[in-house]
Tab-separated table of C-alpha atoms in Angstrom:
chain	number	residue	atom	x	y	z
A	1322	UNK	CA	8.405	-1.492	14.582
A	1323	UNK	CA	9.282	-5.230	14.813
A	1324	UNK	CA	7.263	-8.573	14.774
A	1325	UNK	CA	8.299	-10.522	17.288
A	1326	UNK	CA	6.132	-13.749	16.004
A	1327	UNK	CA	3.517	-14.875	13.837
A	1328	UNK	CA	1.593	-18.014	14.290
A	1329	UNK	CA	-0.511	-18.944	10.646
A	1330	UNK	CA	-3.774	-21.031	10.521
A	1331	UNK	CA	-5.715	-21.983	7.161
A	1332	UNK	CA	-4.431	-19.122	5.389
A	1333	UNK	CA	-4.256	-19.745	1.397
A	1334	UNK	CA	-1.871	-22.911	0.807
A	1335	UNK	CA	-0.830	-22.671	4.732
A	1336	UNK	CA	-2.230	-25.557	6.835
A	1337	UNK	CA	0.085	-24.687	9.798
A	1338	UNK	CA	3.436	-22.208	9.946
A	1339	UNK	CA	5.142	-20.621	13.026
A	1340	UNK	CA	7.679	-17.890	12.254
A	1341	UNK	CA	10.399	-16.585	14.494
A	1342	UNK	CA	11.401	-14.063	12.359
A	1343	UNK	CA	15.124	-11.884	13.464
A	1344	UNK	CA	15.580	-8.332	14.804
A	1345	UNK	CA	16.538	-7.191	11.161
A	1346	UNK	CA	16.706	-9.790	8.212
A	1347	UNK	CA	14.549	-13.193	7.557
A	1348	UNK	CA	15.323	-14.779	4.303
A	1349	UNK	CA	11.744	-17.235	2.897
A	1350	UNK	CA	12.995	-19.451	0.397
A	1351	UNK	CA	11.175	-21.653	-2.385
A	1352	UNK	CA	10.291	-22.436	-5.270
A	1353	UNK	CA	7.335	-20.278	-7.240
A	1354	UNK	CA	3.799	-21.083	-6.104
A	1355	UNK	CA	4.941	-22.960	-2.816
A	1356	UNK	CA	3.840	-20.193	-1.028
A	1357	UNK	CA	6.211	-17.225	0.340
A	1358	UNK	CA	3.886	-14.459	-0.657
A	1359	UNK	CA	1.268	-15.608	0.876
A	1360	UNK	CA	3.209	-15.580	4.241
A	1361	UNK	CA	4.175	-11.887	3.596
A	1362	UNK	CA	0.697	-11.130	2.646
A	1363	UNK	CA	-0.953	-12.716	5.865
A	1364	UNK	CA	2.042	-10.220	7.480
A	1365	UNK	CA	0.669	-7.337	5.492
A	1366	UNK	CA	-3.009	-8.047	6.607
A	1367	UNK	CA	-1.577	-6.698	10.333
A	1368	UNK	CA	-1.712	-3.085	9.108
A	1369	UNK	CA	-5.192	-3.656	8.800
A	1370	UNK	CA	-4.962	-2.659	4.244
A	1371	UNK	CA	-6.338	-5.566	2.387
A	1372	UNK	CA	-4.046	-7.794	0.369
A	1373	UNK	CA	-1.319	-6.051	-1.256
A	1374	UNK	CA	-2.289	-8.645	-4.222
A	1375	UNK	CA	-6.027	-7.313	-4.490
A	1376	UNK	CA	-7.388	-10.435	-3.780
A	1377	UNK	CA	-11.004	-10.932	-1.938
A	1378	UNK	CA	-11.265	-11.805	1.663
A	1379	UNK	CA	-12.815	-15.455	0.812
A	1380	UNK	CA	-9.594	-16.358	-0.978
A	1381	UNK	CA	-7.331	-15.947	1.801
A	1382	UNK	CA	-9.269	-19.159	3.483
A	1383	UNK	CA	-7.868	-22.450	2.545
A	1384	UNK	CA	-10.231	-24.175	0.668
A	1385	UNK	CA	-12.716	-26.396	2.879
A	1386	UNK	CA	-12.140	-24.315	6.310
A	1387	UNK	CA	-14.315	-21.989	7.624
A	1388	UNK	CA	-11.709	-19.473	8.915
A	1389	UNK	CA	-8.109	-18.344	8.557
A	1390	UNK	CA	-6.227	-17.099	11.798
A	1391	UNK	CA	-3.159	-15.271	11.875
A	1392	UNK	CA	-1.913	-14.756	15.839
A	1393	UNK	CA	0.971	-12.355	16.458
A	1394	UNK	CA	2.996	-10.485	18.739
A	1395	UNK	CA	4.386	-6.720	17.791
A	1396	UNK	CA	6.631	-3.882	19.297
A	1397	UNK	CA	6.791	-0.764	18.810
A	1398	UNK	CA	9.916	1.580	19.446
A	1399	UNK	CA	8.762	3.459	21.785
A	1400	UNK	CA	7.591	0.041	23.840
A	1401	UNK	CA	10.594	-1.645	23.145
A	1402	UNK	CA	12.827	1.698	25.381
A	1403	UNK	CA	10.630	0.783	27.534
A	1404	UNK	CA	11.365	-2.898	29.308
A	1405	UNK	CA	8.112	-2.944	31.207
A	1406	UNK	CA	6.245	-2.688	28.604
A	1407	UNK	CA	4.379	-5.815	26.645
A	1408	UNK	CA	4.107	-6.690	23.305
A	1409	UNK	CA	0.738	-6.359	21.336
A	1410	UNK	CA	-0.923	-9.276	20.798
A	1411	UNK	CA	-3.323	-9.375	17.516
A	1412	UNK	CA	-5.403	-12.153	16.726
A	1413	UNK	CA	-6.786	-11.826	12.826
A	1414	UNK	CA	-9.666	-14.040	11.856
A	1415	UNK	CA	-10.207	-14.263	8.134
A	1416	UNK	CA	-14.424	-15.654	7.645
A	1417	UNK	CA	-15.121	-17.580	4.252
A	1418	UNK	CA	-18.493	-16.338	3.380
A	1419	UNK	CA	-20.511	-19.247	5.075
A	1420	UNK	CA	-18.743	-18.797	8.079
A	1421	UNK	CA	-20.464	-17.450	11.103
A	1422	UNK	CA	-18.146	-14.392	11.195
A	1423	UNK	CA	-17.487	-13.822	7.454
A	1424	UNK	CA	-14.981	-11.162	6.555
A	1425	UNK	CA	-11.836	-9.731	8.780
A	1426	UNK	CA	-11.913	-9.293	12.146
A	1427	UNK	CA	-9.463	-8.475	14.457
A	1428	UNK	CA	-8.790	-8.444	18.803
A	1429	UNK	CA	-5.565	-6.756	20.110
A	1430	UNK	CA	-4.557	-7.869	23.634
A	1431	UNK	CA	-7.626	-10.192	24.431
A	1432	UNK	CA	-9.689	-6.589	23.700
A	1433	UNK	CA	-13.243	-6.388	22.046
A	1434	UNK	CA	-13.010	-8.063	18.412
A	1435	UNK	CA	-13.426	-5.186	15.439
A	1436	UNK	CA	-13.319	-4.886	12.079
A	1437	UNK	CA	-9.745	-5.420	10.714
A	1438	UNK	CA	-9.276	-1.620	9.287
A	1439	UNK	CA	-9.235	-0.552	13.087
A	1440	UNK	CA	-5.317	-1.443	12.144
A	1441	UNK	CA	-4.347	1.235	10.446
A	1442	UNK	CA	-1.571	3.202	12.355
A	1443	UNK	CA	-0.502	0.272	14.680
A	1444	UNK	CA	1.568	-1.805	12.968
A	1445	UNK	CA	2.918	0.384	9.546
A	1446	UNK	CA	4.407	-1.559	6.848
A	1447	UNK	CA	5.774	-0.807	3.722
A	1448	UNK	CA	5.537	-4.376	0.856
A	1449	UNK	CA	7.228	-4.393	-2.698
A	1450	UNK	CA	5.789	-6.812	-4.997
A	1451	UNK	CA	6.248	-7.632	-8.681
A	1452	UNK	CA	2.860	-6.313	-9.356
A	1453	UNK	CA	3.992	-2.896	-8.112
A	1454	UNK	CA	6.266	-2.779	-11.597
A	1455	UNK	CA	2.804	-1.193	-12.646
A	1456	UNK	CA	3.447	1.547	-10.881
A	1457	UNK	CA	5.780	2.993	-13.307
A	1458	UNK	CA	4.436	1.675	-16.738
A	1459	UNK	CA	0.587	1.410	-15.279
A	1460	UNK	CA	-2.530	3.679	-14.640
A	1461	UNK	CA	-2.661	6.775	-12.809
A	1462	UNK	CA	-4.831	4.750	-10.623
A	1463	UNK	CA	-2.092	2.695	-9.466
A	1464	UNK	CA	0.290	5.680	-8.743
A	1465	UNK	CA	-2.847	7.650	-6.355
A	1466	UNK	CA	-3.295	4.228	-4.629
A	1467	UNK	CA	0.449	4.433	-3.478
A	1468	UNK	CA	-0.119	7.920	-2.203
A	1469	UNK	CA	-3.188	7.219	-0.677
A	1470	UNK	CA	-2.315	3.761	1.164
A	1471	UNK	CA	0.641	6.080	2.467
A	1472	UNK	CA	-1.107	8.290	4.199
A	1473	UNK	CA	-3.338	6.316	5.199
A	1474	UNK	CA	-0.715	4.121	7.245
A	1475	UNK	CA	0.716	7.676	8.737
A	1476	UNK	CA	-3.057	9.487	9.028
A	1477	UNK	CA	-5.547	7.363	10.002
A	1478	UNK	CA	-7.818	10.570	10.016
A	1479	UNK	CA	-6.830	10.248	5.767
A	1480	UNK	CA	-9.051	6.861	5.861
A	1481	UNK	CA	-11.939	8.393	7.208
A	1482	UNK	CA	-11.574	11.920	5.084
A	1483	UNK	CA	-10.382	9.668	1.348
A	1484	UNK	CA	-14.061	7.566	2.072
A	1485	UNK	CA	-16.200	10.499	2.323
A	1486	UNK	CA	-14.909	12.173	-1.024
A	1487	UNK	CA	-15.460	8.656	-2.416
A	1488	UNK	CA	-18.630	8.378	-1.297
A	1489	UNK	CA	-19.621	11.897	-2.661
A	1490	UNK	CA	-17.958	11.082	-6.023
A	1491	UNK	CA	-20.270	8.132	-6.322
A	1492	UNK	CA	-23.481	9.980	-5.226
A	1493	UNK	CA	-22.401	12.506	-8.003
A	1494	UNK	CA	-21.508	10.049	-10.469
A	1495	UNK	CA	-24.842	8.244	-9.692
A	1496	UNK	CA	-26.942	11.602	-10.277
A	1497	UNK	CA	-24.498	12.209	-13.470
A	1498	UNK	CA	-24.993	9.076	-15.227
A	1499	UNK	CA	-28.078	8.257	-17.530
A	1500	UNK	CA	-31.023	6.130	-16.684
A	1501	UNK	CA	-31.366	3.284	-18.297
A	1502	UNK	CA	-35.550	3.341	-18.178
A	1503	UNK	CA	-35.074	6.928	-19.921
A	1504	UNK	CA	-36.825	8.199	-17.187
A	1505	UNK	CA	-34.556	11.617	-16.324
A	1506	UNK	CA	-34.690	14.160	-13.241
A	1507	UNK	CA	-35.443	17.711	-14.566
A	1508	UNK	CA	-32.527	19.628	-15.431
A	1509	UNK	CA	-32.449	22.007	-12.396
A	1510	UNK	CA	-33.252	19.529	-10.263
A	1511	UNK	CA	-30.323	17.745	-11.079
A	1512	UNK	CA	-28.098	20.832	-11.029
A	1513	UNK	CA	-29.282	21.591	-7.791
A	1514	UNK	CA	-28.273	18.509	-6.094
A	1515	UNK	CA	-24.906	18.636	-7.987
A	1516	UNK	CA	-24.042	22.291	-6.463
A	1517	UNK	CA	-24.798	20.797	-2.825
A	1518	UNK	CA	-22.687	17.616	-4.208
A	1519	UNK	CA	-19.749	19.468	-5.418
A	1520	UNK	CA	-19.330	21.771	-2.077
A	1521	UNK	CA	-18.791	18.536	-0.479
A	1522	UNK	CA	-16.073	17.287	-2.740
A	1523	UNK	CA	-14.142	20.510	-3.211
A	1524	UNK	CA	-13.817	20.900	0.738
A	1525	UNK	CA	-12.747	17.051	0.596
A	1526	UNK	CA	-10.688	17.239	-2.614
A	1527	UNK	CA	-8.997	20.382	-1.123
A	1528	UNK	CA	-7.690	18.199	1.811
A	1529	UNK	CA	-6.877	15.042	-0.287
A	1530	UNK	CA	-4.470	17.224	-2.479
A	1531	UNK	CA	-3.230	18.871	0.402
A	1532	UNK	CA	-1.941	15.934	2.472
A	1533	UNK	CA	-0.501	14.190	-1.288
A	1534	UNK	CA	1.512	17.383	-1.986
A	1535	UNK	CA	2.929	18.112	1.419
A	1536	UNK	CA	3.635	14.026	1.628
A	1537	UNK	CA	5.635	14.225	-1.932
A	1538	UNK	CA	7.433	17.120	-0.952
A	1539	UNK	CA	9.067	14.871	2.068
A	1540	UNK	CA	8.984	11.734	-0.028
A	1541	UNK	CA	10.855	13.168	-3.319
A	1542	UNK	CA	14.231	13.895	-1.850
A	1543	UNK	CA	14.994	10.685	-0.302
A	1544	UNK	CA	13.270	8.242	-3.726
A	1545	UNK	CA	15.839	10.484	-6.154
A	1546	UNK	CA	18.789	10.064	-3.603
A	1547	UNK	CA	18.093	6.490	-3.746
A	1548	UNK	CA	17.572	6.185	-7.410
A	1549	UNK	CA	20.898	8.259	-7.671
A	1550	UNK	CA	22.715	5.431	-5.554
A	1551	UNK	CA	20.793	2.420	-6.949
A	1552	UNK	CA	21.931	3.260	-10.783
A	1553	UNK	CA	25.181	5.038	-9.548
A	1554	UNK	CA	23.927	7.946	-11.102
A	1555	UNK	CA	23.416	6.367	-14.231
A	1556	UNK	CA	19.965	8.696	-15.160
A	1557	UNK	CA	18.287	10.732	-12.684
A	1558	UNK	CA	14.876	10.402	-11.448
A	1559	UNK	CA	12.446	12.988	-10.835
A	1560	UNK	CA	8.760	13.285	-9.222
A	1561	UNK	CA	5.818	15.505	-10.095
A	1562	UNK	CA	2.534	15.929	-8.914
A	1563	UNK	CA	0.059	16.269	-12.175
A	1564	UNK	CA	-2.823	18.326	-10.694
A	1565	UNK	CA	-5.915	19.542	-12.438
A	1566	UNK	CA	-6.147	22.593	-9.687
A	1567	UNK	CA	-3.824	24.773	-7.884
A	1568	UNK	CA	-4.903	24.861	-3.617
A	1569	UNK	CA	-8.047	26.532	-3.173
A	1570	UNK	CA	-8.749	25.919	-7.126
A	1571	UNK	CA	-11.199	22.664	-7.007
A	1572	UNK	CA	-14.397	24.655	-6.291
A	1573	UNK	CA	-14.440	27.005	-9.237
A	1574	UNK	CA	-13.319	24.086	-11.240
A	1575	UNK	CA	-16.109	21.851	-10.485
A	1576	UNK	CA	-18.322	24.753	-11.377
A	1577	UNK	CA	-16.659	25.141	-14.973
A	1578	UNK	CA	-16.928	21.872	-15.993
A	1579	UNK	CA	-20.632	20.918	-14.811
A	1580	UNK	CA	-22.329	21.423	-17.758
A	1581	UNK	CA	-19.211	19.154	-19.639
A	1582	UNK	CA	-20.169	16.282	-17.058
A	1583	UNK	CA	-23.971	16.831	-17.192
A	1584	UNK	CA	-23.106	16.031	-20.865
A	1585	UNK	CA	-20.480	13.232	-20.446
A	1586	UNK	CA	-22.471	11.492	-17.410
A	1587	UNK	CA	-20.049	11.324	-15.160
A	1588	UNK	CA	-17.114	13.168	-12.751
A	1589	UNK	CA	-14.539	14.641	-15.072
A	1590	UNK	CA	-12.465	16.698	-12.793
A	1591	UNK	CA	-10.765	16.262	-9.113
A	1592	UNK	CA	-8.171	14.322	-6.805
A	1593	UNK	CA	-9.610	11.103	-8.087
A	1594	UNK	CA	-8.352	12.243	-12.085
A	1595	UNK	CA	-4.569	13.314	-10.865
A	1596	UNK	CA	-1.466	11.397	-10.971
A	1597	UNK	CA	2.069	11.100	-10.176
A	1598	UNK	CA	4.529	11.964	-12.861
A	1599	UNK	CA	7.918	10.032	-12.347
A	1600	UNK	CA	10.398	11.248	-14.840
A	1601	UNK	CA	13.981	9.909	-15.611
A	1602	UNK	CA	16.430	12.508	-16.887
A	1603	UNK	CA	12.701	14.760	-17.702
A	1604	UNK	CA	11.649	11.835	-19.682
A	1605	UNK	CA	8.381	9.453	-19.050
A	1606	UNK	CA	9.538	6.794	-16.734
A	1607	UNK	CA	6.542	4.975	-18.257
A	1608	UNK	CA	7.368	5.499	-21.664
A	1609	UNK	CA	10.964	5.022	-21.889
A	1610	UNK	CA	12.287	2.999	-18.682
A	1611	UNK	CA	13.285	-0.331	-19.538
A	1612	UNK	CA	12.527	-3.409	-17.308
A	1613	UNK	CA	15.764	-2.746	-14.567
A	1614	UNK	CA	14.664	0.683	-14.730
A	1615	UNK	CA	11.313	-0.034	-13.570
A	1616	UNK	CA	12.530	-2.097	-10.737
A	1617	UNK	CA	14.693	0.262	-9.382
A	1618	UNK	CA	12.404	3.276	-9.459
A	1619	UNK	CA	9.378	0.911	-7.589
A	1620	UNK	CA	12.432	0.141	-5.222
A	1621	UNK	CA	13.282	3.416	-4.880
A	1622	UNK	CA	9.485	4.958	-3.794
A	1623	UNK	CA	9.288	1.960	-1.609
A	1624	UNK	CA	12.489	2.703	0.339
A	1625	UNK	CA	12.012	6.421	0.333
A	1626	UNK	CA	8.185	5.668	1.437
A	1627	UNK	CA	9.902	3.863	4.714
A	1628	UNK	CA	12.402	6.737	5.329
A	1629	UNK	CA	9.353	9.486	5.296
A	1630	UNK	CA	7.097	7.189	7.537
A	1631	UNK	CA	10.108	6.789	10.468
A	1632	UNK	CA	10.621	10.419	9.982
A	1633	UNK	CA	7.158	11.303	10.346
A	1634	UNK	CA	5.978	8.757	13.022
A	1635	UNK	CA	9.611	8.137	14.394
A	1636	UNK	CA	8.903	3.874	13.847
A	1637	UNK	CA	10.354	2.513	11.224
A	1638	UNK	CA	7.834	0.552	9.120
A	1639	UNK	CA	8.693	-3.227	8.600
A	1640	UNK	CA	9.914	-4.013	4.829
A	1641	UNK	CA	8.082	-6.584	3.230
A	1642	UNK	CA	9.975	-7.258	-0.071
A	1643	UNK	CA	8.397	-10.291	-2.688
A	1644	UNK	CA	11.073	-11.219	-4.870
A	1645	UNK	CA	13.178	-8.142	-4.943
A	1646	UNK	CA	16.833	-9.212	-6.263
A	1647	UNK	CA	15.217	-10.460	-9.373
A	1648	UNK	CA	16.483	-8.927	-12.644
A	1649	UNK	CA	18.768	-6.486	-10.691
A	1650	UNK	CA	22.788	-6.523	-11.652
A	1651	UNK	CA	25.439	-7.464	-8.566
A	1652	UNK	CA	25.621	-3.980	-7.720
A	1653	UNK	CA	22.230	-2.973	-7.093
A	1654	UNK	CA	21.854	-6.481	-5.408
A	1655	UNK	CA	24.684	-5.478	-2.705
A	1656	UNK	CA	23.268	-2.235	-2.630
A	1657	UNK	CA	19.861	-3.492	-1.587
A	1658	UNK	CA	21.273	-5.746	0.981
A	1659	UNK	CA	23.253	-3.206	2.471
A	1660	UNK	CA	19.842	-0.721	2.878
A	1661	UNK	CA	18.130	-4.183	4.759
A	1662	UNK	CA	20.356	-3.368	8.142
A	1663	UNK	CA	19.062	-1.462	11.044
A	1664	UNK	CA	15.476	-2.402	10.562
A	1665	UNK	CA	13.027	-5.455	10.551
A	1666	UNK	CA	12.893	-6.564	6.708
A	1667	UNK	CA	11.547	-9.604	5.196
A	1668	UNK	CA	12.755	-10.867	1.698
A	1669	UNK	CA	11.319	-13.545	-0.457
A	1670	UNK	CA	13.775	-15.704	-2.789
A	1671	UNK	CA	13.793	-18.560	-4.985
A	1672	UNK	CA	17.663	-18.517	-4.725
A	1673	UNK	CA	19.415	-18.265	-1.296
A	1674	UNK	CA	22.746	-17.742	-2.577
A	1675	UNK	CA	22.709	-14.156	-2.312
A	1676	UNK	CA	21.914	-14.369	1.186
A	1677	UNK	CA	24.248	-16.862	2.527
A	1678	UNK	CA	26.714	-14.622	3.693
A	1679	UNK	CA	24.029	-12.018	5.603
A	1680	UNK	CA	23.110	-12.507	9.170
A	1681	UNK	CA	19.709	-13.045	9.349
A	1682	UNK	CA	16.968	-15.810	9.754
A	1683	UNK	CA	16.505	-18.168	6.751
A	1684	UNK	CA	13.667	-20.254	6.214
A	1685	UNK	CA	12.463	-22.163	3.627
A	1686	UNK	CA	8.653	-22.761	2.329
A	1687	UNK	CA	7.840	-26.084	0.313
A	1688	UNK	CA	4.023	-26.945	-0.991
A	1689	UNK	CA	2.532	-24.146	2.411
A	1690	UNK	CA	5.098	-25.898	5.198
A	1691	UNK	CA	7.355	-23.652	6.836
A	1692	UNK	CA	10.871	-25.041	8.180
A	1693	UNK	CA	13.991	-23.274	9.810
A	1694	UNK	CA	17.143	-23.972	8.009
């Protein structure tokens, strides 16, 4: 996968920015808050996910204007074997909420405009940002999103089957949890409704576990083997999917524990309660890994995560890494540097030094103006 160009309108801090970017490096360089994440993020907002930084729609608009619009042109590896083929062209419109179009919309190659999540599959991407150091030390939550927004990039069938469990977990939590006018269905009522409730989520949990454990299994291998190389086997790291059921287990679960959640008032069991265990030398990653540590297993998942989707979907995702050389030694700095050939990567930096000596674009980003150097 490659972008070939991206053309940025109102977006955050950005008045105005064309980028060029190259076939495998571009280097963004600046200061802190001048605004090189929010390039990568407007980048990010092609695979049709929402910002990798959590933020709401309305704050990707620069303040005062209606809209942001982010025009670009993509390839594809199978397109690009291909010389008659064309590049994609995506137009993303951003709507503040007074706008006449509020939220994200998108039109590929002049087509009929839809809602931004149509995305997902077209252009995969893969981002590390400082705020994925969470995944290590963090909640479980944060560890199930980065399975999740994996398969979602490589499934987009995942989407569709992750928002129905979600929906049935908050019917279910909604029938669980207590009124607040005391005013209470009867007790086999309610029991009723959750029996019907829970055959939906254990068919949909079922799947949901499914797809996470057969996408570990191909994503393990290659984030130890990186690991190994990043620390020059130093510790080793190991991953581990904490379930609450073994395959075809979820149903009979769900009925042992409803009369613990009729009691508790809410969902105490399924997909949505399981984590990722990442272990180094069988210890907590989370409890013992200091702050390199962390780095380099995030690093690790994140490269590994781009190795499983071009060996799944046979494209290469494009790297979007915020800050990455920080707090790493010279080592795992060349190390890194070496892993950016071969495929479309862009790299934020308030210091250029370590890049000066790379082939690659290099631009630099003061106060939301983009310029070549």
């Amino acid at each position: 996968m490659r972008l070939l160009s991206l053309e940025v309108e109102n977006y955050r801090n950005i008045a105005s920015a064309r980028l060029t970017p190259g076939r495998e490096l571009t280097v963004i360089c600046g200061n802190n808050g001048q605004g090189k994440t929010n390039l990568l993020e407007a980048i990010w907002l092609l695979t049709g996910g929402k910002s990798f930084r959590g933020g709401r729609d309305a704050e990707l608009v620069r303040r005062g204007e209606p809209f942001a619009v982010l025009k670009a042109s993509t390839l594809r590896a199978q397109q690009e074997e291909q010389e008659t083929e064309e590049p994609n062209r995506v137009r993303l419109t951003v709507g503040a909420p007074d706008s006449p179009r509020p939220g994200r919309t998108v039109s590929v190659n002049g087509g009929a405009v839809k809602r931004a999540a149509s995305l997902a599959g077209s252009f995969p991407a893969v981002v590390f940002d400082p705020g994925h150091l969470s995944l290590v030390k963090g909640a479980p939550e944060g560890r199930r999103k980065f399975l999740d927004a994996a398969l979602c990039q490589l499934y987009p069938g995942y989407l569709t089957l992750y928002r129905r469990y979600v929906r049935a977990l908050q019917q279910k939590n909604a029938l669980l949890r207590r009124s607040s006018n005391g005013i209470e269905r009867p007790y086999a009522e309610k029991r009723a409704l959750l029996e019907v409730l829970n055959v939906e989520l254990a068919q949909q949990g079922e799947a949901i576990q499914q797809r996470r454990r057969a996408y570990l299994a191909a994503l393990s291998p290659l984030a130890c083997a990186n690991y190994e190389e990043l620390s020059r086997g130093a510790e080793t790291l190991s991953l581990r999917y904490a379930a609450q059921f073994e395959p075809g287990g979820l149903a009979q679960l769900l009925r042992q524990k409803m009369p613990e959640e009729l009691r508790a008032g809410q969902s105490l069991c399924g997909p949505h309660r399981e984590d990722l265990d990442l272990l180094l030398d069988g210890q907590p990653a989370k409890v013992y890994a200091s702050q390199g540590q962390q780095r380099s297993v995030v690093l690790s998942l994140k490269m590994a995560e781009a190795a499983a989707a071009a060996s799944i979907t046979g494209e290469h995702p494009v790297m979007l890494l915020d800050d990455v050389l920080s707090e790493l030694d010279d080592g795992r700095k060349q190390y890194l540097l070496t892993r950016m050939r071969e495929k479309q990567t862009f790299v934020t930096s308030c210091d250029d030094t370590a890049f000066l000596k790379t082939d690659g674009e290099v631009y630099r980003m003061n106060g939301g103006v983009l310029t070549k150097v």
